[in-house]
Amino acid sequence: MSEFLTIGEPIGLFASQDADQSLVEATHFQKYLAGAEVNVSVGVSRLGHSTEYVTRLGEDPIGAFVSQQLSLNHIGTDYVDTTADYWTAMQFKQRVTKGDPGIFYYRKNSAAAHFDKASLDNIDFDGIKMVHLSGIFPGISEQALVAFKHLIELVHQHSTIRTTFDPNLRPQLWSSQAKMVSTINALAAEANIILPGVNEGEILMGSRDPEKIADFYLGNSHYTDTVIVKVGSKGAYVKVKGGQGSMVAGYHVDKVIDTVGAGDGFAVGVITGLLEGLSNKQAALRGNAIGSLAVQAPGDNDGYPTQAELRTYQAK
């Protein structure tokens, strides 16, 4: 029995070790576990919460590596199945000293893209308190989108379960921006808590203003009662339906090593904070803290803290 569940596509990440070299020039790589939803699972588990991850892996070395890493991170695999017909997704990431890294994916036609929605009917929702949803998994294939919608239908049958939704825009996965926008906004409307960034707000509803972004999502759904907008280094803007919004300050970082995984780290903070009974603002503050730790580490989820590490960091 787990408190937390999510569905996604895990990725075997090969990160270059030579700073500011293109992926063409780089010759030294280190292997990591990656993927937005699995990043969140790692962070939630590291903070001591029981976790289940739903996916499909290929019967290949990368799939075996992912399975191994899930176990090492104490992430439940009751709903992870395998197939010999398709491969596990891979990714190459450039190491940079400034800005966002270059990324190259091998994920088209992956095992997760052929996820069977019937597998979801085996999920035991007893004890689950939070389900995290991301806009990436429904973008990898039409089959994944169908499965994603089915999971939402199943979750709605359990009124005690809260859902978070991170748009996590990946335009390269979609046939057009118009389809991405309409699909992501429709899926977001099914969640209780939405976690967009200001850049995503500009694409999804035409504004970078945190209050306008929050009002857009709060006004478009009877399920959504909370929107927490990520505003980069400035922190986060929190607004609940019928209430006044407010900013929650971010954390200063002296040196950014890798920006990938910061948004997932923010989600980890919000989810675990709410699981532990923190207010929305306190949960957002924790999200800001973990997001800032994430950008100070090279892997997508290497910087996520334990409870002791988080307490020490927030006490500074």
Short mmCIF file of N, CA, C and O in Angstrom, two decimals, residues 199-308:
data_model
loop_
_atom_site.label_atom_id
_atom_site.label_comp_id
_atom_site.label_asym_id
_atom_site.label_seq_id
_atom_site.Cartn_x
_atom_site.Cartn_y
_atom_site.Cartn_z
N ASN A 199 6.57 30.40 -18.25
CA ASN A 199 6.82 30.15 -19.68
C ASN A 199 5.72 29.30 -20.28
O ASN A 199 5.27 29.52 -21.41
N GLU A 200 5.27 28.29 -19.53
CA GLU A 200 4.18 27.45 -19.99
C GLU A 200 2.87 28.22 -20.08
O GLU A 200 2.07 28.02 -21.00
N GLY A 201 2.66 29.12 -19.13
CA GLY A 201 1.45 29.94 -19.16
C GLY A 201 1.34 30.76 -20.43
O GLY A 201 0.28 30.87 -21.03
N GLU A 202 2.48 31.30 -20.86
CA GLU A 202 2.49 32.10 -22.08
C GLU A 202 2.05 31.27 -23.28
O GLU A 202 1.31 31.75 -24.15
N ILE A 203 2.47 30.02 -23.34
CA ILE A 203 2.10 29.14 -24.45
C ILE A 203 0.67 28.64 -24.32
O ILE A 203 -0.09 28.60 -25.29
N LEU A 204 0.28 28.27 -23.10
CA LEU A 204 -1.00 27.60 -22.90
C LEU A 204 -2.20 28.53 -22.82
O LEU A 204 -3.32 28.13 -23.17
N MET A 205 -1.98 29.76 -22.34
CA MET A 205 -3.13 30.68 -22.23
C MET A 205 -2.81 32.13 -22.56
O MET A 205 -3.65 33.00 -22.43
N GLY A 206 -1.57 32.38 -23.02
CA GLY A 206 -1.25 33.69 -23.57
C GLY A 206 -0.76 34.74 -22.62
O GLY A 206 -0.71 35.93 -22.96
N SER A 207 -0.34 34.36 -21.41
CA SER A 207 0.15 35.36 -20.47
C SER A 207 1.26 34.77 -19.59
O SER A 207 1.26 33.58 -19.29
N ARG A 208 2.19 35.63 -19.19
CA ARG A 208 3.23 35.27 -18.23
C ARG A 208 2.91 35.79 -16.84
O ARG A 208 3.70 35.62 -15.91
N ASP A 209 1.77 36.43 -16.69
CA ASP A 209 1.36 36.98 -15.40
C ASP A 209 0.86 35.85 -14.50
O ASP A 209 -0.13 35.19 -14.84
N PRO A 210 1.51 35.61 -13.37
CA PRO A 210 1.12 34.47 -12.52
C PRO A 210 -0.35 34.49 -12.09
O PRO A 210 -1.01 33.45 -12.05
N GLU A 211 -0.85 35.68 -11.77
CA GLU A 211 -2.25 35.75 -11.33
C GLU A 211 -3.21 35.41 -12.47
O GLU A 211 -4.20 34.69 -12.27
N LYS A 212 -2.91 35.90 -13.67
CA LYS A 212 -3.77 35.57 -14.81
C LYS A 212 -3.72 34.09 -15.13
O LYS A 212 -4.74 33.48 -15.50
N ILE A 213 -2.54 33.49 -15.01
CA ILE A 213 -2.41 32.05 -15.25
C ILE A 213 -3.25 31.28 -14.23
O ILE A 213 -4.01 30.37 -14.59
N ALA A 214 -3.13 31.66 -12.96
CA ALA A 214 -3.89 30.99 -11.91
C ALA A 214 -5.39 31.14 -12.13
O ALA A 214 -6.16 30.18 -12.04
N ASP A 215 -5.83 32.35 -12.46
CA ASP A 215 -7.26 32.60 -12.67
C ASP A 215 -7.79 31.81 -13.86
O ASP A 215 -8.94 31.33 -13.84
N PHE A 216 -6.98 31.67 -14.90
CA PHE A 216 -7.39 30.90 -16.08
C PHE A 216 -7.73 29.47 -15.69
O PHE A 216 -8.79 28.94 -16.05
N TYR A 217 -6.84 28.82 -14.95
CA TYR A 217 -7.07 27.42 -14.60
C TYR A 217 -8.11 27.25 -13.50
O TYR A 217 -8.89 26.29 -13.52
N LEU A 218 -8.16 28.19 -12.55
CA LEU A 218 -9.18 28.10 -11.51
C LEU A 218 -10.58 28.30 -12.08
O LEU A 218 -11.57 27.76 -11.57
N GLY A 219 -10.67 29.07 -13.16
CA GLY A 219 -11.97 29.36 -13.74
C GLY A 219 -12.44 28.37 -14.79
O GLY A 219 -13.58 28.46 -15.26
N ASN A 220 -11.57 27.42 -15.15
CA ASN A 220 -11.89 26.50 -16.25
C ASN A 220 -12.22 25.09 -15.80
O ASN A 220 -12.34 24.19 -16.63
N SER A 221 -12.33 24.86 -14.50
CA SER A 221 -12.54 23.50 -14.03
C SER A 221 -13.25 23.47 -12.68
O SER A 221 -12.98 24.30 -11.81
N HIS A 222 -14.16 22.50 -12.52
CA HIS A 222 -14.77 22.32 -11.20
C HIS A 222 -13.93 21.41 -10.32
O HIS A 222 -14.17 21.29 -9.12
N TYR A 223 -12.91 20.74 -10.90
CA TYR A 223 -12.01 19.91 -10.12
C TYR A 223 -10.88 20.74 -9.49
O TYR A 223 -10.46 20.48 -8.37
N THR A 224 -10.40 21.75 -10.22
CA THR A 224 -9.22 22.49 -9.79
C THR A 224 -9.56 23.49 -8.69
O THR A 224 -10.42 24.35 -8.86
N ASP A 225 -8.87 23.39 -7.56
CA ASP A 225 -9.08 24.34 -6.47
C ASP A 225 -7.81 25.10 -6.10
O ASP A 225 -7.86 26.06 -5.34
N THR A 226 -6.65 24.67 -6.64
CA THR A 226 -5.37 25.31 -6.29
C THR A 226 -4.48 25.37 -7.52
O THR A 226 -4.37 24.39 -8.26
N VAL A 227 -3.86 26.53 -7.73
CA VAL A 227 -2.86 26.68 -8.79
C VAL A 227 -1.61 27.28 -8.16
O VAL A 227 -1.69 28.28 -7.44
N ILE A 228 -0.47 26.65 -8.39
CA ILE A 228 0.81 27.16 -7.89
C ILE A 228 1.70 27.38 -9.11
O ILE A 228 2.10 26.42 -9.78
N VAL A 229 1.99 28.63 -9.41
CA VAL A 229 2.72 29.00 -10.62
C VAL A 229 4.20 29.18 -10.30
O VAL A 229 4.57 29.95 -9.41
N LYS A 230 5.04 28.47 -11.05
CA LYS A 230 6.50 28.59 -10.86
C LYS A 230 7.00 29.84 -11.57
O LYS A 230 6.76 30.02 -12.75
N VAL A 231 7.69 30.70 -10.83
CA VAL A 231 8.16 31.98 -11.36
C VAL A 231 9.69 32.05 -11.32
O VAL A 231 10.28 33.06 -10.95
N GLY A 232 10.34 30.94 -11.64
CA GLY A 232 11.78 30.90 -11.70
C GLY A 232 12.44 31.22 -10.37
O GLY A 232 11.96 30.81 -9.31
N SER A 233 13.52 31.98 -10.41
CA SER A 233 14.27 32.30 -9.20
C SER A 233 13.49 33.18 -8.23
O SER A 233 13.84 33.27 -7.05
N LYS A 234 12.42 33.80 -8.72
CA LYS A 234 11.60 34.65 -7.83
C LYS A 234 10.75 33.83 -6.87
O LYS A 234 10.26 34.35 -5.87
N GLY A 235 10.53 32.56 -7.19
CA GLY A 235 9.74 31.72 -6.30
C GLY A 235 8.49 31.19 -6.97
O GLY A 235 8.53 30.76 -8.12
N ALA A 236 7.38 31.24 -6.25
CA ALA A 236 6.13 30.68 -6.76
C ALA A 236 4.94 31.52 -6.31
O ALA A 236 4.98 32.16 -5.25
N TYR A 237 3.90 31.52 -7.14
CA TYR A 237 2.68 32.26 -6.84
C TYR A 237 1.58 31.25 -6.53
O TYR A 237 1.32 30.34 -7.32
N VAL A 238 0.95 31.40 -5.37
CA VAL A 238 -0.05 30.44 -4.90
C VAL A 238 -1.43 31.10 -4.86
O VAL A 238 -1.58 32.19 -4.29
N LYS A 239 -2.42 30.44 -5.45
CA LYS A 239 -3.78 30.95 -5.37
C LYS A 239 -4.76 29.78 -5.31
O LYS A 239 -4.62 28.80 -6.03
N VAL A 240 -5.74 29.90 -4.41
CA VAL A 240 -6.80 28.91 -4.30
C VAL A 240 -8.10 29.53 -4.79
O VAL A 240 -8.27 30.76 -4.79
N LYS A 241 -9.02 28.69 -5.20
CA LYS A 241 -10.30 29.16 -5.71
C LYS A 241 -11.03 29.97 -4.64
O LYS A 241 -11.18 29.54 -3.49
N GLY A 242 -11.43 31.19 -5.01
CA GLY A 242 -12.14 32.06 -4.08
C GLY A 242 -11.25 32.83 -3.14
O GLY A 242 -11.74 33.58 -2.29
N GLY A 243 -9.93 32.70 -3.26
CA GLY A 243 -9.01 33.38 -2.36
C GLY A 243 -8.11 34.37 -3.07
O GLY A 243 -8.16 34.53 -4.29
N GLN A 244 -7.26 35.02 -2.30
CA GLN A 244 -6.29 35.96 -2.83
C GLN A 244 -4.96 35.25 -3.06
O GLN A 244 -4.53 34.44 -2.23
N GLY A 245 -4.31 35.56 -4.15
CA GLY A 245 -3.03 34.95 -4.45
C GLY A 245 -1.88 35.64 -3.74
O GLY A 245 -2.00 36.80 -3.32
N SER A 246 -0.76 34.94 -3.58
CA SER A 246 0.42 35.54 -2.96
C SER A 246 1.68 34.85 -3.44
O SER A 246 1.67 33.68 -3.83
N MET A 247 2.78 35.59 -3.41
CA MET A 247 4.08 35.06 -3.80
C MET A 247 4.76 34.37 -2.62
O MET A 247 4.63 34.80 -1.48
N VAL A 248 5.49 33.31 -2.93
CA VAL A 248 6.33 32.62 -1.95
C VAL A 248 7.76 32.71 -2.48
O VAL A 248 8.04 32.28 -3.60
N ALA A 249 8.64 33.29 -1.69
CA ALA A 249 10.00 33.60 -2.16
C ALA A 249 10.79 32.36 -2.52
O ALA A 249 10.64 31.29 -1.92
N GLY A 250 11.67 32.54 -3.51
CA GLY A 250 12.57 31.47 -3.91
C GLY A 250 13.85 31.47 -3.11
O GLY A 250 14.01 32.25 -2.17
N TYR A 251 14.80 30.59 -3.48
CA TYR A 251 16.08 30.45 -2.81
C TYR A 251 17.20 30.90 -3.75
O TYR A 251 17.20 30.56 -4.92
N HIS A 252 18.15 31.63 -3.20
CA HIS A 252 19.29 32.09 -4.00
C HIS A 252 20.26 30.94 -4.24
O HIS A 252 20.58 30.17 -3.32
N VAL A 253 20.71 30.81 -5.47
CA VAL A 253 21.68 29.79 -5.84
C VAL A 253 22.91 30.48 -6.41
O VAL A 253 22.80 31.27 -7.36
N ASP A 254 24.08 30.19 -5.85
CA ASP A 254 25.31 30.82 -6.31
C ASP A 254 25.76 30.29 -7.67
O ASP A 254 26.23 31.04 -8.52
N LYS A 255 25.62 28.97 -7.87
CA LYS A 255 26.09 28.37 -9.11
C LYS A 255 25.09 27.32 -9.61
O LYS A 255 24.81 26.35 -8.91
N VAL A 256 24.59 27.53 -10.81
CA VAL A 256 23.68 26.58 -11.43
C VAL A 256 24.50 25.58 -12.24
O VAL A 256 25.26 25.96 -13.12
N ILE A 257 24.33 24.29 -11.94
CA ILE A 257 25.06 23.24 -12.66
C ILE A 257 24.21 22.65 -13.77
O ILE A 257 24.69 22.41 -14.87
N ASP A 258 22.93 22.39 -13.49
CA ASP A 258 22.06 21.75 -14.48
C ASP A 258 20.62 22.08 -14.12
O ASP A 258 20.15 21.78 -13.03
N THR A 259 19.90 22.71 -15.04
CA THR A 259 18.53 23.15 -14.76
C THR A 259 17.49 22.04 -14.89
O THR A 259 16.37 22.17 -14.40
N VAL A 260 17.85 20.93 -15.56
CA VAL A 260 16.89 19.85 -15.76
C VAL A 260 16.54 19.20 -14.42
O VAL A 260 17.42 18.89 -13.62
N GLY A 261 15.26 19.00 -14.18
CA GLY A 261 14.80 18.39 -12.94
C GLY A 261 14.36 19.37 -11.89
O GLY A 261 13.82 18.97 -10.85
N ALA A 262 14.54 20.67 -12.14
CA ALA A 262 14.14 21.67 -11.14
C ALA A 262 12.63 21.71 -10.98
O ALA A 262 12.11 21.76 -9.85
N GLY A 263 11.90 21.68 -12.09
CA GLY A 263 10.45 21.70 -12.01
C GLY A 263 9.89 20.46 -11.35
O GLY A 263 8.92 20.52 -10.59
N ASP A 264 10.51 19.31 -11.63
CA ASP A 264 10.09 18.07 -10.98
C ASP A 264 10.40 18.13 -9.48
O ASP A 264 9.62 17.64 -8.66
N GLY A 265 11.53 18.74 -9.14
CA GLY A 265 11.86 18.92 -7.73
C GLY A 265 10.85 19.80 -7.03
O GLY A 265 10.49 19.56 -5.87
N PHE A 266 10.38 20.82 -7.73
CA PHE A 266 9.34 21.68 -7.17
C PHE A 266 8.08 20.86 -6.87
O PHE A 266 7.48 20.97 -5.81
N ALA A 267 7.71 20.00 -7.83
CA ALA A 267 6.54 19.14 -7.62
C ALA A 267 6.74 18.23 -6.42
O ALA A 267 5.81 17.99 -5.64
N VAL A 268 7.96 17.70 -6.25
CA VAL A 268 8.27 16.86 -5.09
C VAL A 268 7.98 17.61 -3.80
O VAL A 268 7.38 17.08 -2.86
N GLY A 269 8.42 18.86 -3.74
CA GLY A 269 8.21 19.66 -2.54
C GLY A 269 6.74 19.90 -2.24
O GLY A 269 6.30 19.77 -1.10
N VAL A 270 5.99 20.24 -3.27
CA VAL A 270 4.55 20.49 -3.08
C VAL A 270 3.84 19.22 -2.64
O VAL A 270 3.08 19.21 -1.67
N ILE A 271 4.10 18.12 -3.35
CA ILE A 271 3.41 16.86 -3.06
C ILE A 271 3.72 16.36 -1.65
O ILE A 271 2.82 16.03 -0.87
N THR A 272 5.01 16.31 -1.30
CA THR A 272 5.36 15.80 0.03
C THR A 272 4.92 16.76 1.13
O THR A 272 4.52 16.33 2.21
N GLY A 273 4.98 18.05 0.83
CA GLY A 273 4.50 19.01 1.82
C GLY A 273 3.03 18.79 2.13
O GLY A 273 2.61 18.77 3.30
N LEU A 274 2.23 18.60 1.11
CA LEU A 274 0.80 18.39 1.32
C LEU A 274 0.53 17.04 1.98
O LEU A 274 -0.37 16.92 2.82
N LEU A 275 1.32 16.02 1.63
CA LEU A 275 1.17 14.73 2.30
C LEU A 275 1.46 14.84 3.80
O LEU A 275 0.89 14.10 4.61
N GLU A 276 2.33 15.76 4.15
CA GLU A 276 2.71 15.94 5.56
C GLU A 276 1.88 16.99 6.28
O GLU A 276 2.18 17.36 7.42
N GLY A 277 0.84 17.49 5.60
CA GLY A 277 -0.07 18.42 6.25
C GLY A 277 0.34 19.88 6.22
O GLY A 277 -0.25 20.71 6.93
N LEU A 278 1.33 20.23 5.40
CA LEU A 278 1.71 21.64 5.29
C LEU A 278 0.65 22.42 4.52
O LEU A 278 -0.12 21.86 3.75
N SER A 279 0.62 23.73 4.74
CA SER A 279 -0.27 24.59 3.96
C SER A 279 0.23 24.68 2.53
O SER A 279 1.38 24.30 2.22
N ASN A 280 -0.59 25.22 1.63
CA ASN A 280 -0.17 25.41 0.24
C ASN A 280 1.08 26.27 0.15
O ASN A 280 2.00 25.97 -0.63
N LYS A 281 1.15 27.33 0.94
CA LYS A 281 2.31 28.22 0.91
C LYS A 281 3.56 27.51 1.45
O LYS A 281 4.65 27.65 0.89
N GLN A 282 3.40 26.76 2.53
CA GLN A 282 4.54 26.03 3.08
C GLN A 282 5.02 24.96 2.10
O GLN A 282 6.23 24.73 1.96
N ALA A 283 4.07 24.32 1.42
CA ALA A 283 4.43 23.30 0.43
C ALA A 283 5.16 23.93 -0.75
O ALA A 283 6.12 23.36 -1.28
N ALA A 284 4.69 25.11 -1.17
CA ALA A 284 5.36 25.82 -2.27
C ALA A 284 6.76 26.24 -1.86
O ALA A 284 7.71 26.19 -2.67
N LEU A 285 6.95 26.66 -0.61
CA LEU A 285 8.28 27.02 -0.12
C LEU A 285 9.20 25.81 -0.16
O LEU A 285 10.37 25.91 -0.58
N ARG A 286 8.68 24.66 0.23
CA ARG A 286 9.47 23.43 0.13
C ARG A 286 9.80 23.12 -1.33
O ARG A 286 10.91 22.71 -1.65
N GLY A 287 8.83 23.35 -2.21
CA GLY A 287 9.07 23.15 -3.64
C GLY A 287 10.19 24.04 -4.15
O GLY A 287 11.06 23.61 -4.91
N ASN A 288 10.18 25.31 -3.73
CA ASN A 288 11.25 26.23 -4.12
C ASN A 288 12.61 25.74 -3.63
O ASN A 288 13.61 25.83 -4.35
N ALA A 289 12.64 25.21 -2.40
CA ALA A 289 13.90 24.73 -1.83
C ALA A 289 14.44 23.55 -2.63
O ALA A 289 15.62 23.52 -3.01
N ILE A 290 13.58 22.58 -2.93
CA ILE A 290 14.06 21.38 -3.64
C ILE A 290 14.41 21.72 -5.08
O ILE A 290 15.38 21.20 -5.64
N GLY A 291 13.65 22.62 -5.70
CA GLY A 291 13.99 23.06 -7.05
C GLY A 291 15.36 23.71 -7.09
O GLY A 291 16.15 23.48 -8.02
N SER A 292 15.68 24.50 -6.06
CA SER A 292 16.99 25.16 -6.03
C SER A 292 18.11 24.16 -5.77
O SER A 292 19.22 24.31 -6.28
N LEU A 293 17.83 23.12 -5.00
CA LEU A 293 18.84 22.07 -4.79
C LEU A 293 19.07 21.29 -6.08
O LEU A 293 20.20 20.90 -6.39
N ALA A 294 18.00 21.10 -6.85
CA ALA A 294 18.10 20.31 -8.08
C ALA A 294 19.07 20.94 -9.08
O ALA A 294 19.82 20.23 -9.76
N VAL A 295 19.06 22.28 -9.20
CA VAL A 295 19.90 22.93 -10.20
C VAL A 295 21.37 22.97 -9.79
O VAL A 295 22.23 23.35 -10.58
N GLN A 296 21.67 22.52 -8.57
CA GLN A 296 23.05 22.50 -8.10
C GLN A 296 23.70 21.12 -8.22
O GLN A 296 24.81 20.91 -7.72
N ALA A 297 22.99 20.18 -8.91
CA ALA A 297 23.51 18.82 -9.07
C ALA A 297 23.45 18.43 -10.54
O ALA A 297 22.60 18.91 -11.29
N PRO A 298 24.33 17.52 -11.00
CA PRO A 298 24.42 17.20 -12.42
C PRO A 298 23.32 16.31 -12.97
O PRO A 298 22.90 16.46 -14.11
N GLY A 299 22.82 15.34 -12.21
CA GLY A 299 21.78 14.44 -12.70
C GLY A 299 20.41 15.08 -12.60
O GLY A 299 20.22 16.10 -11.93
N ASP A 300 19.42 14.47 -13.26
CA ASP A 300 18.07 15.04 -13.23
C ASP A 300 17.47 15.01 -11.84
O ASP A 300 16.64 15.86 -11.50
N ASN A 301 17.83 14.02 -11.00
CA ASN A 301 17.23 13.92 -9.67
C ASN A 301 18.28 13.74 -8.57
O ASN A 301 17.93 13.48 -7.42
N ASP A 302 19.56 13.88 -8.90
CA ASP A 302 20.62 13.67 -7.91
C ASP A 302 20.57 14.67 -6.75
O ASP A 302 21.02 14.36 -5.64
N GLY A 303 20.05 15.86 -7.00
CA GLY A 303 20.05 16.90 -5.98
C GLY A 303 18.88 16.85 -5.02
O GLY A 303 18.83 17.64 -4.08
N TYR A 304 17.95 15.93 -5.23
CA TYR A 304 16.79 15.86 -4.34
C TYR A 304 17.22 15.38 -2.96
O TYR A 304 17.97 14.41 -2.83
N PRO A 305 16.74 16.03 -1.90
CA PRO A 305 17.26 15.76 -0.56
C PRO A 305 16.50 14.69 0.22
O PRO A 305 15.37 14.32 -0.11
N THR A 306 17.13 14.21 1.27
CA THR A 306 16.45 13.45 2.32
C THR A 306 15.77 14.46 3.25
O THR A 306 16.00 15.68 3.13
N GLN A 307 14.98 13.96 4.20
CA GLN A 307 14.34 14.87 5.15
C GLN A 307 15.37 15.65 5.95
O GLN A 307 15.23 16.86 6.16
N ALA A 308 16.43 14.98 6.38
CA ALA A 308 17.47 15.65 7.17
C ALA A 308 18.18 16.72 6.35
O ALA A 308 18.43 17.83 6.84
#
